[in-house]
PDB file of C-alpha atoms in Angstrom:
ATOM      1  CA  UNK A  13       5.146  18.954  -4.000  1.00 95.00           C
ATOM      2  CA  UNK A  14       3.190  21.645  -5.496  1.00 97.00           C
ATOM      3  CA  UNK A  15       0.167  21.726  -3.287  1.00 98.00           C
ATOM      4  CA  UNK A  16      -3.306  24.182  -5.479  1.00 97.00           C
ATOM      5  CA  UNK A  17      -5.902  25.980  -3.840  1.00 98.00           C
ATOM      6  CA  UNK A  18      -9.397  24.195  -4.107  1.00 98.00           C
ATOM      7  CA  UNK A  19     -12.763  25.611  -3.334  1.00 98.00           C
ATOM      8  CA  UNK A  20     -15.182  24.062  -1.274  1.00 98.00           C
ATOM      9  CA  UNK A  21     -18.354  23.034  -2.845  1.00 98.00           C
ATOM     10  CA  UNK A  22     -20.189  20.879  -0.616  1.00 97.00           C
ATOM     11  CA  UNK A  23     -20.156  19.173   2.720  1.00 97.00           C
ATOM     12  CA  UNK A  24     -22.684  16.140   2.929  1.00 97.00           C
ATOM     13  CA  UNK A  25     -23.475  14.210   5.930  1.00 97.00           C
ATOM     14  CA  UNK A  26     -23.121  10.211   5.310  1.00 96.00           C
ATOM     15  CA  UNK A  27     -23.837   7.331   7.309  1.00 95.00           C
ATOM     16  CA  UNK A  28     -21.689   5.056   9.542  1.00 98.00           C
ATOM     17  CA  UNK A  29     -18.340   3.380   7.612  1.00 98.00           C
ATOM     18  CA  UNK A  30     -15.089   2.064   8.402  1.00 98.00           C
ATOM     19  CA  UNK A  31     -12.539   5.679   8.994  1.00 98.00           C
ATOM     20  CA  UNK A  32      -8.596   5.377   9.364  1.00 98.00           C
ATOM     21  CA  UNK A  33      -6.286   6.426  11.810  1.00 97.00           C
ATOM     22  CA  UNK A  34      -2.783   6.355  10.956  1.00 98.00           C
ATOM     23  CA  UNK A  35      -0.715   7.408  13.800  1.00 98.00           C
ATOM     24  CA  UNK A  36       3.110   7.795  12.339  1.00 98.00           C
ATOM     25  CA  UNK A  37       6.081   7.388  14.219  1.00 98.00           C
ATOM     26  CA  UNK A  38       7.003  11.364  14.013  1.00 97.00           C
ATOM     27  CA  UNK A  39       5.428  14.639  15.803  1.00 97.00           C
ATOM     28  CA  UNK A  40       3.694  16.360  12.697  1.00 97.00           C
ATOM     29  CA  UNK A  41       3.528  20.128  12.951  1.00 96.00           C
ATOM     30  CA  UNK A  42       1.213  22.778  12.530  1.00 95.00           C
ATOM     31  CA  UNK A  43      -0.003  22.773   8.765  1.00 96.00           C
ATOM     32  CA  UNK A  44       1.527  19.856   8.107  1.00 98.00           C
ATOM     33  CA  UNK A  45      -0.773  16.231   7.484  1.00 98.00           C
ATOM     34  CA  UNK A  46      -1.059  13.472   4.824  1.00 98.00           C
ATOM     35  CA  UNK A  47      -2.643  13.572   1.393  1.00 98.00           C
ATOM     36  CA  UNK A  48      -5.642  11.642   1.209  1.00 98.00           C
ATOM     37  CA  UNK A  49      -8.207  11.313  -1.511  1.00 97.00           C
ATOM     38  CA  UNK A  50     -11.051   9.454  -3.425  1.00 96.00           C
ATOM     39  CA  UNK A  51      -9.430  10.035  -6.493  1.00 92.00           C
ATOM     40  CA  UNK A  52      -5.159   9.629  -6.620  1.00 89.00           C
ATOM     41  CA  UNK A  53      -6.179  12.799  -8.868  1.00 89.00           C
ATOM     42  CA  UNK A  54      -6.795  14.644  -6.380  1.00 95.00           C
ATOM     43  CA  UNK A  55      -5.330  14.184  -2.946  1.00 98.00           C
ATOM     44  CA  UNK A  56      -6.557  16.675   0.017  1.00 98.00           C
ATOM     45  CA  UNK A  57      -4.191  17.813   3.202  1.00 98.00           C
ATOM     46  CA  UNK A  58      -5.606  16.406   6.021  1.00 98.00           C
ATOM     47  CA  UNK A  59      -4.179  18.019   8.634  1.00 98.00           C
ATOM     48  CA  UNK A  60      -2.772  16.247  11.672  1.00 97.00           C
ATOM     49  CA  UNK A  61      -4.395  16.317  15.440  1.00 96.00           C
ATOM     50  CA  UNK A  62      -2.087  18.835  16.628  1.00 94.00           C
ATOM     51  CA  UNK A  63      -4.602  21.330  17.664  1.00 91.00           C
ATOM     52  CA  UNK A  64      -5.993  22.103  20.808  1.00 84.00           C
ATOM     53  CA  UNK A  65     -10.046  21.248  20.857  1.00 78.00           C
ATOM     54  CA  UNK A  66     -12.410  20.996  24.057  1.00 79.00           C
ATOM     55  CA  UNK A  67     -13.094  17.082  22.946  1.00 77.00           C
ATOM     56  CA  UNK A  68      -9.460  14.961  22.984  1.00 79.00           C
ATOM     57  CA  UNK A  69      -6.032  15.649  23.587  1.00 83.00           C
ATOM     58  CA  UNK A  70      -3.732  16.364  21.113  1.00 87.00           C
ATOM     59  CA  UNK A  71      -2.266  13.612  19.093  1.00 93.00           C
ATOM     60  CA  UNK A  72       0.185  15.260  17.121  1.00 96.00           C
ATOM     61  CA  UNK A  73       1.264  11.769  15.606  1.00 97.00           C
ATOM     62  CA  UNK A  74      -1.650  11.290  14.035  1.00 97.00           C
ATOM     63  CA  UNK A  75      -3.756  12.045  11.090  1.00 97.00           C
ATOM     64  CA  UNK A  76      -7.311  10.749  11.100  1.00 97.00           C
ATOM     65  CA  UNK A  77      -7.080  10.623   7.546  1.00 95.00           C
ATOM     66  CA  UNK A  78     -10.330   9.138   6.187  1.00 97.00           C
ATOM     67  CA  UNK A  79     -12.698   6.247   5.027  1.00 98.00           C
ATOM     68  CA  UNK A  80     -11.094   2.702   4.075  1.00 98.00           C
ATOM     69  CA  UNK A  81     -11.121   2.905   0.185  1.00 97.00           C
ATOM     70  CA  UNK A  82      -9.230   6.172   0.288  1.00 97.00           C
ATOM     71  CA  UNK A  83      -5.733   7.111  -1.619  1.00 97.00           C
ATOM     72  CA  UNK A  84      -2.673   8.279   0.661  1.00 98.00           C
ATOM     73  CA  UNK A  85       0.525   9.446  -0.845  1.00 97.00           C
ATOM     74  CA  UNK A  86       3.844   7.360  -0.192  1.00 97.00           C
ATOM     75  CA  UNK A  87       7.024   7.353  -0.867  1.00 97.00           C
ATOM     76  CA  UNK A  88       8.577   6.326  -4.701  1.00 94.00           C
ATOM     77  CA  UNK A  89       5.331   8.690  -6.036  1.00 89.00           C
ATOM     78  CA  UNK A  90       2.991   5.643  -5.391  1.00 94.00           C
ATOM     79  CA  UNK A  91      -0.359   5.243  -3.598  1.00 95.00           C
ATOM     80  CA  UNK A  92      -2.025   2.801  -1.509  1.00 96.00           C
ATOM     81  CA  UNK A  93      -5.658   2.309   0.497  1.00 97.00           C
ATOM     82  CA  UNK A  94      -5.334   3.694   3.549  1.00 98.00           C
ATOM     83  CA  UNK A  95      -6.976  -0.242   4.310  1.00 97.00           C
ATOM     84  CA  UNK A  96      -3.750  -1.167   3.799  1.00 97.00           C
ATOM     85  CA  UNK A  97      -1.701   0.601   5.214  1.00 98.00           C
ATOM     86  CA  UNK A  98       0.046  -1.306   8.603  1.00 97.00           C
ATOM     87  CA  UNK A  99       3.024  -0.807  11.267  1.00 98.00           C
ATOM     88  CA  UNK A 100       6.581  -0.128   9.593  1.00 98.00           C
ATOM     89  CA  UNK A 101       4.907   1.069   6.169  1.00 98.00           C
ATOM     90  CA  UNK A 102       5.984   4.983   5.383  1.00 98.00           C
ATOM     91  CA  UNK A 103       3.664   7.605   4.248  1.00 98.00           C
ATOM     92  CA  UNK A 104       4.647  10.856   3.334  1.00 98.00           C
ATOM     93  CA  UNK A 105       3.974  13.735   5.451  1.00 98.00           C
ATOM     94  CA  UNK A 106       3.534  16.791   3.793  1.00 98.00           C
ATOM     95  CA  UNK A 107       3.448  20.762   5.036  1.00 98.00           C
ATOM     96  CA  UNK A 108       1.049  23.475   3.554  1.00 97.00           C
ATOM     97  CA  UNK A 109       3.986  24.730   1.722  1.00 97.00           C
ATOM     98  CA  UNK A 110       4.988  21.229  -0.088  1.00 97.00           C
ATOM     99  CA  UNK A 111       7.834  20.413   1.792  1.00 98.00           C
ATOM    100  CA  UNK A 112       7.504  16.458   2.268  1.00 98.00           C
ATOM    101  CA  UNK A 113       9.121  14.286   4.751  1.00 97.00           C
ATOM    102  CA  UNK A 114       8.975  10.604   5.052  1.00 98.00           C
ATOM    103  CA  UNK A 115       7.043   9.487   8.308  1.00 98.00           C
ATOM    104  CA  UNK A 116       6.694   5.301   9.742  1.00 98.00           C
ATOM    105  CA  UNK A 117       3.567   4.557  10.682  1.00 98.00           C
ATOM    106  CA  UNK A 118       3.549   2.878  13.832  1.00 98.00           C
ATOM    107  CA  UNK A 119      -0.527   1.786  14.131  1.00 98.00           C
ATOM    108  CA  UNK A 120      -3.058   1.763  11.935  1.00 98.00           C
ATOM    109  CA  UNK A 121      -6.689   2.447  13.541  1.00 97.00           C
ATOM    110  CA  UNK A 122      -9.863   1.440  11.921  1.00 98.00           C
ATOM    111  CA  UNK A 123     -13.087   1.771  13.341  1.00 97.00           C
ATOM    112  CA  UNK A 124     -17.087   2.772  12.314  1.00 98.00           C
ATOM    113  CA  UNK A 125     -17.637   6.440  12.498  1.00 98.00           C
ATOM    114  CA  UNK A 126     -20.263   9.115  11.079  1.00 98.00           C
ATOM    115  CA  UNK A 127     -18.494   9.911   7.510  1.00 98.00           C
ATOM    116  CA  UNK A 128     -19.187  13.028   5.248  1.00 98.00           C
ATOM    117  CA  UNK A 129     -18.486  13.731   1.816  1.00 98.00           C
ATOM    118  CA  UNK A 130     -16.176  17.048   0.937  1.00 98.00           C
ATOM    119  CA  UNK A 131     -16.880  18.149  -2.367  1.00 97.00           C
ATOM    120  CA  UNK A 132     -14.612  20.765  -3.749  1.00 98.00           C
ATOM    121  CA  UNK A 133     -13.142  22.287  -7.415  1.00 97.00           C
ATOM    122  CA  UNK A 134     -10.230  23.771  -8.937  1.00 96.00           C
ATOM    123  CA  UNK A 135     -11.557  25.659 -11.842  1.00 90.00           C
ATOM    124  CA  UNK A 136     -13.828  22.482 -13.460  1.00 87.00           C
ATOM    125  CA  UNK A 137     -12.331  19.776 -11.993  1.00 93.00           C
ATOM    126  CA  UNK A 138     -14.785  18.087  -9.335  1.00 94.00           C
ATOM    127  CA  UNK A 139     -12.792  16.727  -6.280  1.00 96.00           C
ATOM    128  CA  UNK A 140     -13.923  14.628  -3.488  1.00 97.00           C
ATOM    129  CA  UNK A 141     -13.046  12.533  -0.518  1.00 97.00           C
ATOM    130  CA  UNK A 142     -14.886  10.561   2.552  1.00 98.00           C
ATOM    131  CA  UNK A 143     -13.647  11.540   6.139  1.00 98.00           C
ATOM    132  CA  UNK A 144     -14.843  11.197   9.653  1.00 98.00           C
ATOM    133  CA  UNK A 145     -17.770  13.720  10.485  1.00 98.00           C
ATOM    134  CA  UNK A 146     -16.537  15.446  13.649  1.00 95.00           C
ATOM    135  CA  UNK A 147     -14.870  18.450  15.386  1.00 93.00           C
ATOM    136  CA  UNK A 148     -11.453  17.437  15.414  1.00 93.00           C
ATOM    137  CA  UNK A 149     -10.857  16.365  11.714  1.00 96.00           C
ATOM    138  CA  UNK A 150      -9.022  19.017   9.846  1.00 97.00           C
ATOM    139  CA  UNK A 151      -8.344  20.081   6.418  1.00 98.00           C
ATOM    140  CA  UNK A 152      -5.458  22.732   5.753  1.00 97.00           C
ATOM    141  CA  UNK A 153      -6.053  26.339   4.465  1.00 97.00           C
ATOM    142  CA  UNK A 154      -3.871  27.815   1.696  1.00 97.00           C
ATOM    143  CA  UNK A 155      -1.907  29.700   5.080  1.00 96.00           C
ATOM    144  CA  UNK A 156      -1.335  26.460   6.620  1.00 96.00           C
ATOM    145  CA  UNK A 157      -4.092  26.751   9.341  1.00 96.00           C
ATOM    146  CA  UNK A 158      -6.145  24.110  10.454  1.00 97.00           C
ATOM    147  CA  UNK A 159      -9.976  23.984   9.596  1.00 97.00           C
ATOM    148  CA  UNK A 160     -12.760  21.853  11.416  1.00 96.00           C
ATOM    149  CA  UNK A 161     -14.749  19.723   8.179  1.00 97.00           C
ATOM    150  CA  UNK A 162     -17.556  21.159  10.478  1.00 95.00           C
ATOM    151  CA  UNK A 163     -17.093  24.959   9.920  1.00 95.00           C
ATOM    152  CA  UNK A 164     -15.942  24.438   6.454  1.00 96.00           C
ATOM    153  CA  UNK A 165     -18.509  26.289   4.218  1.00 96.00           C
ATOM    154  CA  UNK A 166     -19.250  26.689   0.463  1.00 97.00           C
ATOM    155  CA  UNK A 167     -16.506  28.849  -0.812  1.00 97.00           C
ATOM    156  CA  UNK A 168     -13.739  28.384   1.410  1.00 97.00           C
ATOM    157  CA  UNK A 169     -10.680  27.707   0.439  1.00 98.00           C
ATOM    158  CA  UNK A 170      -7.979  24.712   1.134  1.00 98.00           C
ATOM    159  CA  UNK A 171      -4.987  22.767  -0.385  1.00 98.00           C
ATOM    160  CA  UNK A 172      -4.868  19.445  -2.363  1.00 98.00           C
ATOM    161  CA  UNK A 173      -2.612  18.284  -4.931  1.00 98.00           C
ATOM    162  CA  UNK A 174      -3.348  17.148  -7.938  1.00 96.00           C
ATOM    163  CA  UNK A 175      -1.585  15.276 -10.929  1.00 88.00           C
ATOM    164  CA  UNK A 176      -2.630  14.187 -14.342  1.00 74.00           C
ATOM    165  CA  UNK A 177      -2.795  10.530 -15.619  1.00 59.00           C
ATOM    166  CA  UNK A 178      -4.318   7.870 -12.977  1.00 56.00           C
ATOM    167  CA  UNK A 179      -2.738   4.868 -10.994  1.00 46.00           C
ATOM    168  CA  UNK A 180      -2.732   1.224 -11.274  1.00 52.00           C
ATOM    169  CA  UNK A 181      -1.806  -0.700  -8.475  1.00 51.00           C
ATOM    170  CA  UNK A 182      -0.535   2.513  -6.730  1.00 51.00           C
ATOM    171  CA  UNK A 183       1.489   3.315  -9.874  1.00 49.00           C
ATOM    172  CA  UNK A 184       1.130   6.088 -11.672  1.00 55.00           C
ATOM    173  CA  UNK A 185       0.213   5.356 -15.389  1.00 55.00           C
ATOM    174  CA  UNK A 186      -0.552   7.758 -18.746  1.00 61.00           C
ATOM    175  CA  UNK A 187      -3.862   6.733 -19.533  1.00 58.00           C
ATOM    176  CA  UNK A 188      -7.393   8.031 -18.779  1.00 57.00           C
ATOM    177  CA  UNK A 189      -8.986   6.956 -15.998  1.00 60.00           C
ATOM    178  CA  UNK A 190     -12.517   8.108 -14.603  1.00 59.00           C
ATOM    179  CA  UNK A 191     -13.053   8.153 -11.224  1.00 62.00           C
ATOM    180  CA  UNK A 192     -16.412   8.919  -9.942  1.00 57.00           C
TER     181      UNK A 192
END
């Protein structure tokens, strides 16, 4: 996949919600995480928990990849909820330099947790997603490197992937389609 640079714009404390856990059946490695978004426009790395922090140990399985309502990539250039998502489903497991791999997800883990919303652009185009507000949730840098959704600042920079069109049903169609 060809993964773009985005600059951050904005990171805004939200309340409680409903966040997902999707811990796959492989060992994900550094820089590499799934692509989750509020649009299927725009799809953010979130980078697996493969890092050492002073808070939990390392889950390199897993990707805590966001709130309820939000896009993943899968296989067959589809989408679905991460809601959805459940044991024996595949999810594609991508590396800061595009390379994809297919990854089983063995458990699905939903529970209530602080959110945020990460604002970000590439050129004009407004991008967004809904993740977990805390130290060990990570976004990927352009280099591959890891970075906390709590140090991330106006201006920095980090990799999504974007496409054109919009999806129905996880399907990718050619029409316009707003997502707000």
């Amino acid at each position: 996949l060809e993964l773009t640079t985005a600059t951050v714009k904005s990171v805004t404390p939200l309340g409680m919600g409903d966040r997902v856990c999707v811990d796959t059946c492989s060992l994900l490695g550094l820089g590499q995480g799934l692509l989750v978004g509020n649009s299927s426009q725009a799809l953010f790395l979130v980078h697996a928990e493969n890092v050492d922090n002073p808070y939990v140990s390392q889950r390199p399985f897993r990707v805590n990849a966001g709130a309820v309502h939000a896009y993943v990539l899968v296989p067959g250039g589809k989408t679905r909820y991460l809601s959805e998502l459940s044991a024996g489903d595949e999810v594609l497991a991508v590396r800061h330099n595009g390379q994809v791999e297919i990854a089983v997800v063995g458990r699905v883990k939903i529970e209530k947790r602080p959110l945020l919303l990460l604002s970000a652009e590439v050129q004009d185009r407004s991008l967004s997603t809904v993740l977990q507000n805390a130290e060990t949730i990570r976004l990927t840098t352009p280099h591959g490197e890891p970075v906390s959704v709590v140090e991330l600042k106006p201006g920095q920079e980090i990799l999504v992937f974007l496409e054109e069109g919009g999806r129905h049903f996880g399907h990718k169609v050619e029409e316009s389609i707003l997502e707000q």
